[in-house]
Amino acid sequence: MAELKNEPKIDPREVLEGIVEWVTIESPSHDAKAVNVVVDKVEGQFRDLGLKLERIPGRDGFGDILECKTPWGEGKGILVLAHLDTVHPIGMIEKDLKIRQEGDSVFGPGIYDMKAGGYIAYYALRHLIRQGKKTKLPVTFLFIPEEEVGSPTSRSRIEAAARGHKYCLVMEPGRDGDKVVTSRKGVGRFVMTVKGRASHAGVRHEDGRSAILEMARQIVRIEGRTDYNRGITVNVGLINGGTGVNVISADCTAEIDLRVPDQKIAEEMTHWFLNLEPIGPDVEVKVEGGMNRPPYQKDAGIAQLFDKAQAIYREIGKDLKDVPLTGGGSDGNFTAALGIPTLDGLGADGKGAHAAYEQIYYSSLMPRTYLCARLLETLE
Ligand SMILES: [Zn+2]
């Protein structure tokens, strides 16, 4: 049981202090400057560990991507993914999400999704280094500046990195009750545009062709594709149309979110969306979009990686479980779709991602840090 002798120990107080330092720097996805302040912080910490750093300047208004590699190890190693952006606007830290501990819960903007997870990964490596240990495989940490808006500027970098690695560990929030994530639905985004014909609603009603009416019919059809048995959900989440209450609307647009369990259904649904036809007369309907995160399915490689994680958790007398297919996407969708064994949801347990009661459970910090440290140490 030599591996169990942790000198120095994983100290959950110390882990929490480090997490709080990251959380204190608010970093909404669309505020590149703010995100880069936390990138600076993380960069300095990994530099101090002796890692090789590469910082890729942000574009399209997003922050920088940070890549940190261990100087040791050869061949394909472990890719650790974490994002440093949060969904919360600047100022939440002084309002609903003041950093505070109440019993086992610690609150803060982005603490659960996912600064705790990112910091746990950093601490886990530091813990190994402090013990004079090295990982068997090289490790690359990739910090993403805009995951919460779908990783538009970092997706290609994530995929390129994944191809060069054997495993991928994603530090997204853990799930309550010692659960991690081994599969996620794919996410599609579509925009439907309807063109009708404007007319005076009082004087020339019969000449108009209402884009809003057409959209209303389309929405009923689109939402009708939700099928819980097949794991398909469709949501028209945004709608915009019309110019005045006394004008028959010429234009209407709607944005649609699609979640699917597998690639076959992803293709079926994409084809269906892109070929939607008008329902009423004399209107035009156009649909654009597609899948923006492919489905992440638990294959044999993922099952094996999960088994290893379970064995590690048993070393500290705990039982690790995985959640049934979740509808939330992550950067793990990209790496799993490339066939890289991916284990996700390795961050702290807690609840309230994206909500004003976002929190982590203090009691999860030790086991989660242990799990991450031992995965890094033992994967080969
Ligand atoms: Zn997240």
Coordinates of N, CA and C in Angstrom, one line a residue, residues 149-347:
V149 N -19.6 29.3 -24.4 CA -20.3 29.6 -25.7 C -20.0 28.7 -26.8
G150 N -19.5 27.5 -26.5 CA -19.4 26.4 -27.5 C -17.9 26.3 -28.0
S151 N -17.0 26.9 -27.4 CA -15.6 26.8 -27.8 C -15.3 27.1 -29.3
P152 N -15.9 28.2 -29.8 CA -15.7 28.5 -31.2 C -14.3 28.7 -31.7
T153 N -13.5 29.3 -30.8 CA -12.1 29.6 -31.2 C -11.1 28.6 -30.8
S154 N -11.5 27.7 -29.9 CA -10.6 26.7 -29.4 C -10.8 25.3 -29.9
R155 N -12.0 25.0 -30.5 CA -12.3 23.7 -30.9 C -11.2 23.0 -31.7
S156 N -10.7 23.7 -32.7 CA -9.7 23.1 -33.6 C -8.4 22.7 -32.8
R157 N -8.1 23.6 -31.8 CA -6.9 23.4 -31.0 C -7.1 22.1 -30.1
I158 N -8.4 22.0 -29.5 CA -8.7 20.9 -28.7 C -8.6 19.6 -29.5
E159 N -9.1 19.6 -30.7 CA -9.1 18.4 -31.5 C -7.7 18.0 -31.9
A160 N -6.9 19.0 -32.3 CA -5.5 18.7 -32.6 C -4.8 18.2 -31.4
A161 N -5.0 18.7 -30.3 CA -4.3 18.2 -29.1 C -4.8 16.8 -28.8
A162 N -6.1 16.6 -28.9 CA -6.6 15.2 -28.6 C -6.0 14.2 -29.4
R163 N -5.8 14.5 -30.7 CA -5.2 13.5 -31.6 C -3.8 13.1 -31.2
G164 N -3.1 13.9 -30.5 CA -1.8 13.6 -30.1 C -1.7 13.0 -28.7
H165 N -2.9 12.6 -28.1 CA -2.9 12.1 -26.7 C -3.6 10.7 -26.7
K166 N -3.3 10.0 -25.6 CA -3.9 8.7 -25.4 C -5.2 8.7 -24.6
Y167 N -5.2 9.6 -23.7 CA -6.4 9.8 -22.8 C -6.8 11.2 -22.7
C168 N -8.0 11.5 -22.4 CA -8.4 12.8 -22.1 C -9.2 12.9 -20.8
L169 N -8.8 13.7 -19.9 CA -9.5 13.9 -18.6 C -10.1 15.3 -18.7
V170 N -11.4 15.4 -18.5 CA -12.1 16.7 -18.5 C -12.6 17.0 -17.1
M171 N -12.2 18.2 -16.7 CA -12.4 18.6 -15.3 C -13.7 19.3 -15.0
E172 N -14.7 19.1 -15.9 CA -16.0 19.7 -15.7 C -16.6 19.2 -14.4
P173 N -17.6 19.9 -13.9 CA -18.2 19.6 -12.6 C -18.5 18.1 -12.4
G174 N -18.2 17.6 -11.3 CA -18.6 16.2 -10.9 C -20.1 16.2 -10.7
R175 N -20.6 15.0 -10.6 CA -22.1 14.9 -10.3 C -22.3 14.4 -8.9
D176 N -23.2 15.0 -8.3 CA -23.6 14.7 -6.9 C -23.5 13.2 -6.6
G177 N -22.9 12.9 -5.5 CA -22.8 11.5 -5.1 C -21.7 10.7 -5.8
D178 N -20.5 11.2 -5.9 CA -19.4 10.5 -6.5 C -19.6 10.0 -7.9
K179 N -20.2 10.9 -8.7 CA -20.4 10.5 -10.1 C -19.5 11.3 -11.1
V180 N -19.1 10.6 -12.1 CA -18.4 11.3 -13.2 C -19.2 11.0 -14.5
V181 N -18.7 11.6 -15.6 CA -19.5 11.6 -16.8 C -18.7 10.7 -17.9
T182 N -19.4 9.7 -18.4 CA -18.8 8.9 -19.5 C -19.5 9.0 -20.8
S183 N -20.5 9.8 -20.9 CA -21.2 10.0 -22.1 C -22.0 11.3 -22.1
R184 N -22.1 11.9 -23.2 CA -22.9 13.1 -23.3 C -23.7 13.2 -24.6
K185 N -24.8 13.8 -24.6 CA -25.5 13.9 -25.9 C -24.8 14.9 -26.8
G186 N -25.0 14.7 -28.1 CA -24.5 15.7 -29.0 C -25.4 16.9 -29.1
V187 N -24.9 18.1 -29.4 CA -25.6 19.3 -29.4 C -25.7 19.9 -30.8
G188 N -26.9 20.2 -31.3 CA -27.0 20.9 -32.6 C -27.6 22.3 -32.4
R189 N -27.3 23.2 -33.3 CA -27.9 24.5 -33.2 C -28.3 24.9 -34.6
F190 N -29.6 25.4 -34.7 CA -30.2 25.7 -36.0 C -30.8 27.1 -35.9
V191 N -30.8 27.8 -37.0 CA -31.6 29.1 -37.1 C -32.5 28.9 -38.3
M192 N -33.8 29.2 -38.0 CA -34.8 29.1 -39.0 C -35.2 30.6 -39.3
T193 N -35.2 30.9 -40.6 CA -35.6 32.2 -41.1 C -36.9 32.1 -41.9
V194 N -37.9 32.8 -41.6 CA -39.1 32.8 -42.4 C -39.3 34.1 -43.1
K195 N -39.6 34.1 -44.4 CA -39.9 35.4 -45.1 C -41.4 35.3 -45.5
G196 N -42.2 36.3 -45.1 CA -43.5 36.4 -45.5 C -43.7 37.6 -46.4
R197 N -44.9 38.2 -46.3 CA -45.1 39.5 -47.1 C -45.8 40.4 -46.1
A198 N -45.2 41.6 -46.0 CA -45.8 42.6 -45.1 C -47.0 43.3 -45.7
S199 N -48.0 43.6 -44.9 CA -49.2 44.3 -45.3 C -49.8 45.0 -44.1
H200 N -50.7 46.0 -44.4 CA -51.4 46.7 -43.4 C -52.4 45.7 -42.8
A201 N -52.4 45.6 -41.5 CA -53.2 44.6 -40.8 C -54.7 44.9 -40.9
G202 N -55.0 46.2 -41.1 CA -56.4 46.6 -41.1 C -56.9 46.8 -42.6
V203 N -56.1 47.5 -43.4 CA -56.6 47.9 -44.7 C -56.4 46.8 -45.7
R204 N -55.3 46.1 -45.7 CA -55.0 45.1 -46.8 C -54.6 43.7 -46.2
H205 N -55.4 43.3 -45.2 CA -55.0 42.1 -44.5 C -54.8 40.9 -45.5
E206 N -55.7 40.8 -46.5 CA -55.7 39.7 -47.4 C -54.4 39.6 -48.2
D207 N -53.7 40.7 -48.3 CA -52.5 40.7 -49.1 C -51.2 40.2 -48.3
G208 N -51.3 40.2 -47.1 CA -50.2 39.8 -46.2 C -50.0 38.3 -46.1
R209 N -48.7 37.9 -45.9 CA -48.4 36.5 -45.6 C -47.6 36.5 -44.3
S210 N -48.2 36.2 -43.2 CA -47.5 36.4 -41.9 C -46.4 35.4 -41.7
A211 N -45.2 36.0 -41.6 CA -44.0 35.1 -41.2 C -44.2 34.6 -39.8
I212 N -44.8 35.3 -38.9 CA -45.0 34.8 -37.6 C -46.0 33.6 -37.5
L213 N -47.0 33.7 -38.3 CA -48.0 32.6 -38.4 C -47.2 31.3 -38.9
E214 N -46.5 31.5 -39.9 CA -45.7 30.4 -40.5 C -44.8 29.8 -39.4
M215 N -44.1 30.7 -38.7 CA -43.1 30.3 -37.7 C -43.9 29.5 -36.6
A216 N -45.0 30.0 -36.2 CA -45.8 29.3 -35.2 C -46.1 27.9 -35.6
R217 N -46.5 27.7 -36.8 CA -46.7 26.3 -37.3 C -45.5 25.5 -37.3
Q218 N -44.4 26.1 -37.8 CA -43.1 25.4 -37.8 C -42.7 25.0 -36.4
I219 N -42.9 25.9 -35.5 CA -42.4 25.6 -34.1 C -43.2 24.4 -33.6
V220 N -44.5 24.3 -33.8 CA -45.2 23.1 -33.4 C -44.6 21.9 -34.0
R221 N -44.3 22.0 -35.3 CA -43.7 20.8 -36.0 C -42.4 20.4 -35.4
I222 N -41.5 21.5 -35.2 CA -40.2 21.3 -34.7 C -40.2 20.7 -33.3
E223 N -40.9 21.3 -32.4 CA -41.0 20.8 -31.0 C -41.6 19.4 -30.9
G224 N -42.4 19.1 -31.9 CA -43.0 17.8 -32.0 C -41.9 16.7 -32.2
R225 N -40.7 17.1 -32.5 CA -39.7 16.0 -32.7 C -39.0 15.6 -31.4
T226 N -39.3 16.3 -30.3 CA -38.8 15.8 -29.1 C -39.3 14.4 -28.8
D227 N -38.4 13.5 -28.5 CA -38.8 12.1 -28.3 C -37.9 11.5 -27.1
Y228 N -38.5 11.6 -25.9 CA -37.7 11.2 -24.8 C -37.2 9.7 -24.9
N229 N -38.1 8.9 -25.5 CA -37.7 7.5 -25.6 C -36.4 7.3 -26.4
R230 N -36.3 8.1 -27.5 CA -35.1 8.0 -28.3 C -34.0 8.9 -27.8
G231 N -34.2 9.7 -26.8 CA -33.2 10.6 -26.3 C -33.0 11.8 -27.1
I232 N -34.0 12.2 -27.8 CA -34.0 13.4 -28.7 C -34.8 14.5 -28.0
T233 N -34.1 15.7 -27.8 CA -34.9 16.9 -27.3 C -34.6 18.0 -28.3
V234 N -35.7 18.8 -28.5 CA -35.6 19.9 -29.4 C -36.2 21.1 -28.6
N235 N -35.6 22.2 -28.7 CA -36.1 23.4 -28.0 C -36.0 24.7 -28.9
V236 N -37.1 25.3 -29.1 CA -37.0 26.6 -29.8 C -36.8 27.6 -28.6
G237 N -35.6 28.1 -28.5 CA -35.3 28.9 -27.3 C -35.4 30.4 -27.5
L238 N -35.3 30.8 -28.8 CA -35.3 32.3 -29.1 C -36.2 32.5 -30.3
I239 N -36.9 33.6 -30.3 CA -37.8 33.9 -31.4 C -37.8 35.4 -31.6
N240 N -37.9 35.8 -32.8 CA -37.8 37.3 -33.1 C -38.6 37.5 -34.4
G241 N -39.5 38.4 -34.4 CA -40.2 38.7 -35.6 C -41.2 39.9 -35.5
G242 N -41.6 40.4 -36.7 CA -42.5 41.5 -36.7 C -41.9 42.8 -36.6
T243 N -42.7 43.8 -37.1 CA -42.2 45.2 -37.0 C -43.2 46.1 -36.3
G244 N -44.5 45.7 -36.2 CA -45.5 46.5 -35.5 C -46.8 45.7 -35.3
V245 N -47.6 46.1 -34.4 CA -48.7 45.3 -34.1 C -49.8 45.4 -35.2
N246 N -49.7 46.4 -36.0 CA -50.7 46.6 -37.1 C -50.1 46.2 -38.4
V247 N -49.0 45.5 -38.4 CA -48.3 45.1 -39.6 C -48.3 43.6 -39.7
I248 N -48.7 43.0 -40.8 CA -48.5 41.6 -41.0 C -47.0 41.4 -41.2
S249 N -46.5 40.4 -40.4 CA -45.0 40.4 -40.3 C -44.4 39.7 -41.6
A250 N -43.3 40.4 -42.0 CA -42.6 39.9 -43.2 C -41.5 38.9 -42.8
D251 N -41.0 39.1 -41.6 CA -39.8 38.3 -41.2 C -40.0 37.7 -39.8
C252 N -39.4 36.5 -39.6 CA -39.4 35.9 -38.3 C -38.2 35.0 -38.3
T253 N -37.5 35.0 -37.2 CA -36.4 34.0 -37.0 C -36.5 33.3 -35.7
A254 N -36.0 32.1 -35.7 CA -36.1 31.3 -34.4 C -34.8 30.6 -34.3
E255 N -34.3 30.4 -33.1 CA -33.1 29.6 -32.8 C -33.4 28.4 -32.0
I256 N -32.8 27.3 -32.5 CA -33.3 26.0 -32.0 C -32.1 25.2 -31.5
D257 N -32.3 24.6 -30.3 CA -31.3 23.7 -29.7 C -31.8 22.3 -29.8
L258 N -30.8 21.4 -30.3 CA -31.1 20.0 -30.5 C -30.1 19.2 -29.7
R259 N -30.6 18.1 -29.0 CA -29.7 17.2 -28.3 C -30.0 15.8 -28.8
V260 N -29.0 15.1 -29.1 CA -29.2 13.7 -29.6 C -28.2 12.7 -29.0
P261 N -28.6 11.4 -28.9 CA -27.7 10.5 -28.1 C -26.6 9.9 -29.0
D262 N -26.8 9.8 -30.3 CA -25.7 9.2 -31.1 C -25.6 9.8 -32.5
Q263 N -24.6 9.4 -33.2 CA -24.2 10.0 -34.5 C -25.3 9.8 -35.5
K264 N -25.9 8.6 -35.5 CA -26.9 8.2 -36.5 C -28.1 9.2 -36.4
I265 N -28.5 9.4 -35.1 CA -29.7 10.3 -34.9 C -29.3 11.7 -35.2
A266 N -28.0 12.1 -34.9 CA -27.5 13.4 -35.2 C -27.7 13.7 -36.7
E267 N -27.3 12.7 -37.5 CA -27.4 12.9 -39.0 C -28.8 12.9 -39.5
E268 N -29.7 12.0 -38.9 CA -31.1 12.0 -39.2 C -31.7 13.4 -38.9
M269 N -31.5 13.9 -37.8 CA -32.1 15.1 -37.4 C -31.6 16.3 -38.1
T270 N -30.3 16.3 -38.4 CA -29.7 17.4 -39.2 C -30.3 17.5 -40.6
H271 N -30.4 16.3 -41.2 CA -31.0 16.2 -42.5 C -32.5 16.7 -42.5
W272 N -33.2 16.3 -41.4 CA -34.6 16.8 -41.3 C -34.7 18.3 -41.2
F273 N -33.9 18.9 -40.3 CA -33.9 20.3 -40.1 C -33.6 21.1 -41.4
L274 N -32.5 20.6 -42.1 CA -32.1 21.4 -43.2 C -33.0 21.3 -44.4
N275 N -33.9 20.4 -44.3 CA -34.8 20.2 -45.5 C -36.3 20.5 -45.1
L276 N -36.5 21.3 -44.1 CA -37.8 21.7 -43.7 C -38.4 22.6 -44.8
E277 N -39.7 22.3 -45.1 CA -40.4 23.1 -46.2 C -41.5 24.0 -45.6
P278 N -41.9 25.0 -46.3 CA -43.0 25.8 -45.8 C -44.3 25.0 -45.6
I279 N -45.1 25.5 -44.6 CA -46.4 24.8 -44.4 C -47.5 25.6 -45.1
G280 N -47.4 26.9 -44.9 CA -48.4 27.8 -45.5 C -48.0 28.2 -46.9
P281 N -48.9 28.9 -47.6 CA -48.6 29.4 -49.0 C -47.8 30.7 -49.0
D282 N -47.0 30.8 -50.1 CA -46.4 32.1 -50.4 C -45.4 32.6 -49.3
V283 N -44.8 31.7 -48.6 CA -43.7 32.1 -47.7 C -42.5 31.3 -48.0
E284 N -41.3 31.8 -47.5 CA -40.1 31.1 -47.7 C -39.5 30.7 -46.3
V285 N -39.0 29.5 -46.3 CA -38.4 29.0 -45.1 C -37.0 28.6 -45.3
K286 N -36.1 29.0 -44.5 CA -34.6 28.6 -44.7 C -34.1 28.2 -43.3
V287 N -33.4 27.1 -43.3 CA -32.8 26.7 -42.1 C -31.3 26.5 -42.3
E288 N -30.5 27.1 -41.3 CA -29.1 27.0 -41.3 C -28.6 26.4 -40.0
G289 N -27.4 25.8 -40.0 CA -26.9 25.3 -38.8 C -26.5 23.8 -38.9
G290 N -26.3 23.2 -37.8 CA -25.8 21.8 -37.8 C -25.4 21.4 -36.4
M291 N -24.7 20.3 -36.3 CA -24.2 19.8 -35.0 C -23.0 20.7 -34.6
N292 N -23.0 21.2 -33.3 CA -21.8 21.9 -32.9 C -21.0 21.2 -31.9
R293 N -21.6 20.1 -31.3 CA -20.8 19.2 -30.5 C -21.3 17.8 -30.8
P294 N -20.4 16.9 -31.3 CA -20.8 15.6 -31.6 C -21.2 14.8 -30.4
P295 N -22.0 13.7 -30.5 CA -22.3 12.9 -29.4 C -21.0 12.2 -28.8
Y296 N -21.0 12.1 -27.5 CA -19.9 11.5 -26.8 C -20.5 10.2 -26.2
Q297 N -20.1 9.0 -26.8 CA -20.7 7.8 -26.4 C -19.7 6.9 -25.7
K298 N -20.2 6.2 -24.7 CA -19.3 5.4 -23.8 C -18.9 4.1 -24.6
D299 N -17.7 4.1 -25.2 CA -17.2 3.0 -25.9 C -16.3 2.1 -25.0
A300 N -15.7 1.1 -25.6 CA -14.9 0.2 -24.8 C -13.7 0.9 -24.1
G301 N -13.1 1.8 -24.8 CA -11.9 2.6 -24.3 C -12.3 3.4 -23.1
I302 N -13.5 4.0 -23.2 CA -14.0 4.9 -22.1 C -14.4 4.0 -20.9
A303 N -15.0 2.9 -21.2 CA -15.4 2.0 -20.1 C -14.2 1.5 -19.3
Q304 N -13.1 1.2 -20.1 CA -11.8 0.8 -19.4 C -11.2 1.9 -18.5
L305 N -11.3 3.1 -19.1 CA -10.7 4.3 -18.3 C -11.6 4.5 -17.1
F306 N -12.9 4.3 -17.2 CA -13.8 4.5 -16.1 C -13.5 3.4 -15.0
D307 N -13.2 2.2 -15.5 CA -12.9 1.1 -14.5 C -11.6 1.4 -13.7
K308 N -10.6 2.0 -14.4 CA -9.4 2.4 -13.7 C -9.7 3.5 -12.6
A309 N -10.6 4.4 -13.0 CA -11.0 5.5 -12.0 C -11.7 4.9 -10.9
Q310 N -12.6 3.9 -11.1 CA -13.3 3.2 -10.0 C -12.4 2.5 -9.1
A311 N -11.3 1.9 -9.6 CA -10.4 1.2 -8.8 C -9.6 2.2 -7.9
I312 N -9.3 3.3 -8.5 CA -8.6 4.4 -7.7 C -9.5 4.9 -6.5
Y313 N -10.8 5.1 -6.8 CA -11.7 5.6 -5.8 C -11.8 4.5 -4.7
R314 N -11.8 3.3 -5.1 CA -11.9 2.2 -4.0 C -10.7 2.3 -3.1
E315 N -9.5 2.8 -3.5 CA -8.4 2.9 -2.6 C -8.7 3.8 -1.4
I316 N -9.6 4.7 -1.6 CA -10.0 5.6 -0.5 C -11.4 5.2 0.0
G317 N -11.8 4.0 -0.3 CA -13.0 3.4 0.3 C -14.3 4.0 -0.3
K318 N -14.1 4.6 -1.5 CA -15.3 5.2 -2.1 C -15.7 4.5 -3.4
D319 N -17.0 4.6 -3.7 CA -17.5 4.0 -4.9 C -17.9 5.0 -6.0
L320 N -17.1 4.9 -7.1 CA -17.3 5.9 -8.2 C -18.4 5.4 -9.1
K321 N -19.3 6.2 -9.5 CA -20.3 5.9 -10.5 C -20.3 6.8 -11.7
D322 N -21.0 6.4 -12.7 CA -21.1 7.3 -13.8 C -22.6 7.7 -14.0
V323 N -22.9 8.9 -14.5 CA -24.3 9.3 -14.7 C -24.8 8.8 -16.0
P324 N -26.1 8.5 -16.0 CA -26.7 8.1 -17.3 C -26.5 9.3 -18.3
L325 N -26.5 9.0 -19.6 CA -26.3 10.0 -20.7 C -26.9 11.4 -20.3
T326 N -26.0 12.4 -20.2 CA -26.4 13.7 -19.9 C -26.6 14.5 -21.1
G327 N -27.5 15.5 -21.0 CA -27.9 16.4 -22.1 C -26.9 17.5 -22.3
G328 N -26.1 17.8 -21.3 CA -25.2 18.9 -21.3 C -23.9 18.5 -22.1
G329 N -23.5 19.4 -23.0 CA -22.3 19.1 -23.8 C -21.1 19.7 -23.1
S330 N -19.9 19.3 -23.5 CA -18.6 19.9 -23.0 C -17.6 19.7 -24.1
D331 N -16.4 20.1 -23.8 CA -15.3 19.9 -24.8 C -14.9 18.4 -24.8
G332 N -15.4 17.6 -23.9 CA -15.2 16.2 -23.9 C -15.9 15.6 -25.1
N333 N -17.0 16.2 -25.6 CA -17.7 15.7 -26.8 C -16.7 15.7 -28.0
F334 N -15.8 16.7 -28.1 CA -14.9 16.7 -29.2 C -13.9 15.6 -29.2
T335 N -13.3 15.4 -28.0 CA -12.3 14.4 -27.8 C -12.8 13.0 -27.9
A336 N -14.0 12.7 -27.3 CA -14.5 11.4 -27.4 C -14.9 11.0 -28.8
A337 N -15.4 12.0 -29.5 CA -15.9 11.8 -30.9 C -14.7 11.4 -31.8
L338 N -13.5 11.8 -31.4 CA -12.3 11.4 -32.1 C -11.8 10.0 -31.7
G339 N -12.5 9.4 -30.8 CA -12.1 8.0 -30.4 C -11.1 8.0 -29.2
I340 N -10.8 9.2 -28.6 CA -9.8 9.3 -27.5 C -10.6 8.9 -26.2
P341 N -10.2 7.9 -25.5 CA -10.9 7.6 -24.2 C -10.9 8.8 -23.3
T342 N -12.2 9.2 -23.0 CA -12.4 10.5 -22.4 C -13.2 10.3 -21.1
L343 N -12.7 10.8 -20.0 CA -13.4 10.7 -18.7 C -13.7 12.2 -18.3
D344 N -15.0 12.5 -18.1 CA -15.4 13.8 -17.9 C -16.1 13.9 -16.5
G345 N -16.4 15.2 -16.1 CA -17.0 15.4 -14.8 C -16.1 15.0 -13.6
L346 N -14.8 15.2 -13.8 CA -13.8 14.9 -12.8 C -13.7 16.0 -11.7
G347 N -14.3 17.1 -11.9 CA -14.2 18.2 -11.0 C -14.9 18.0 -9.7

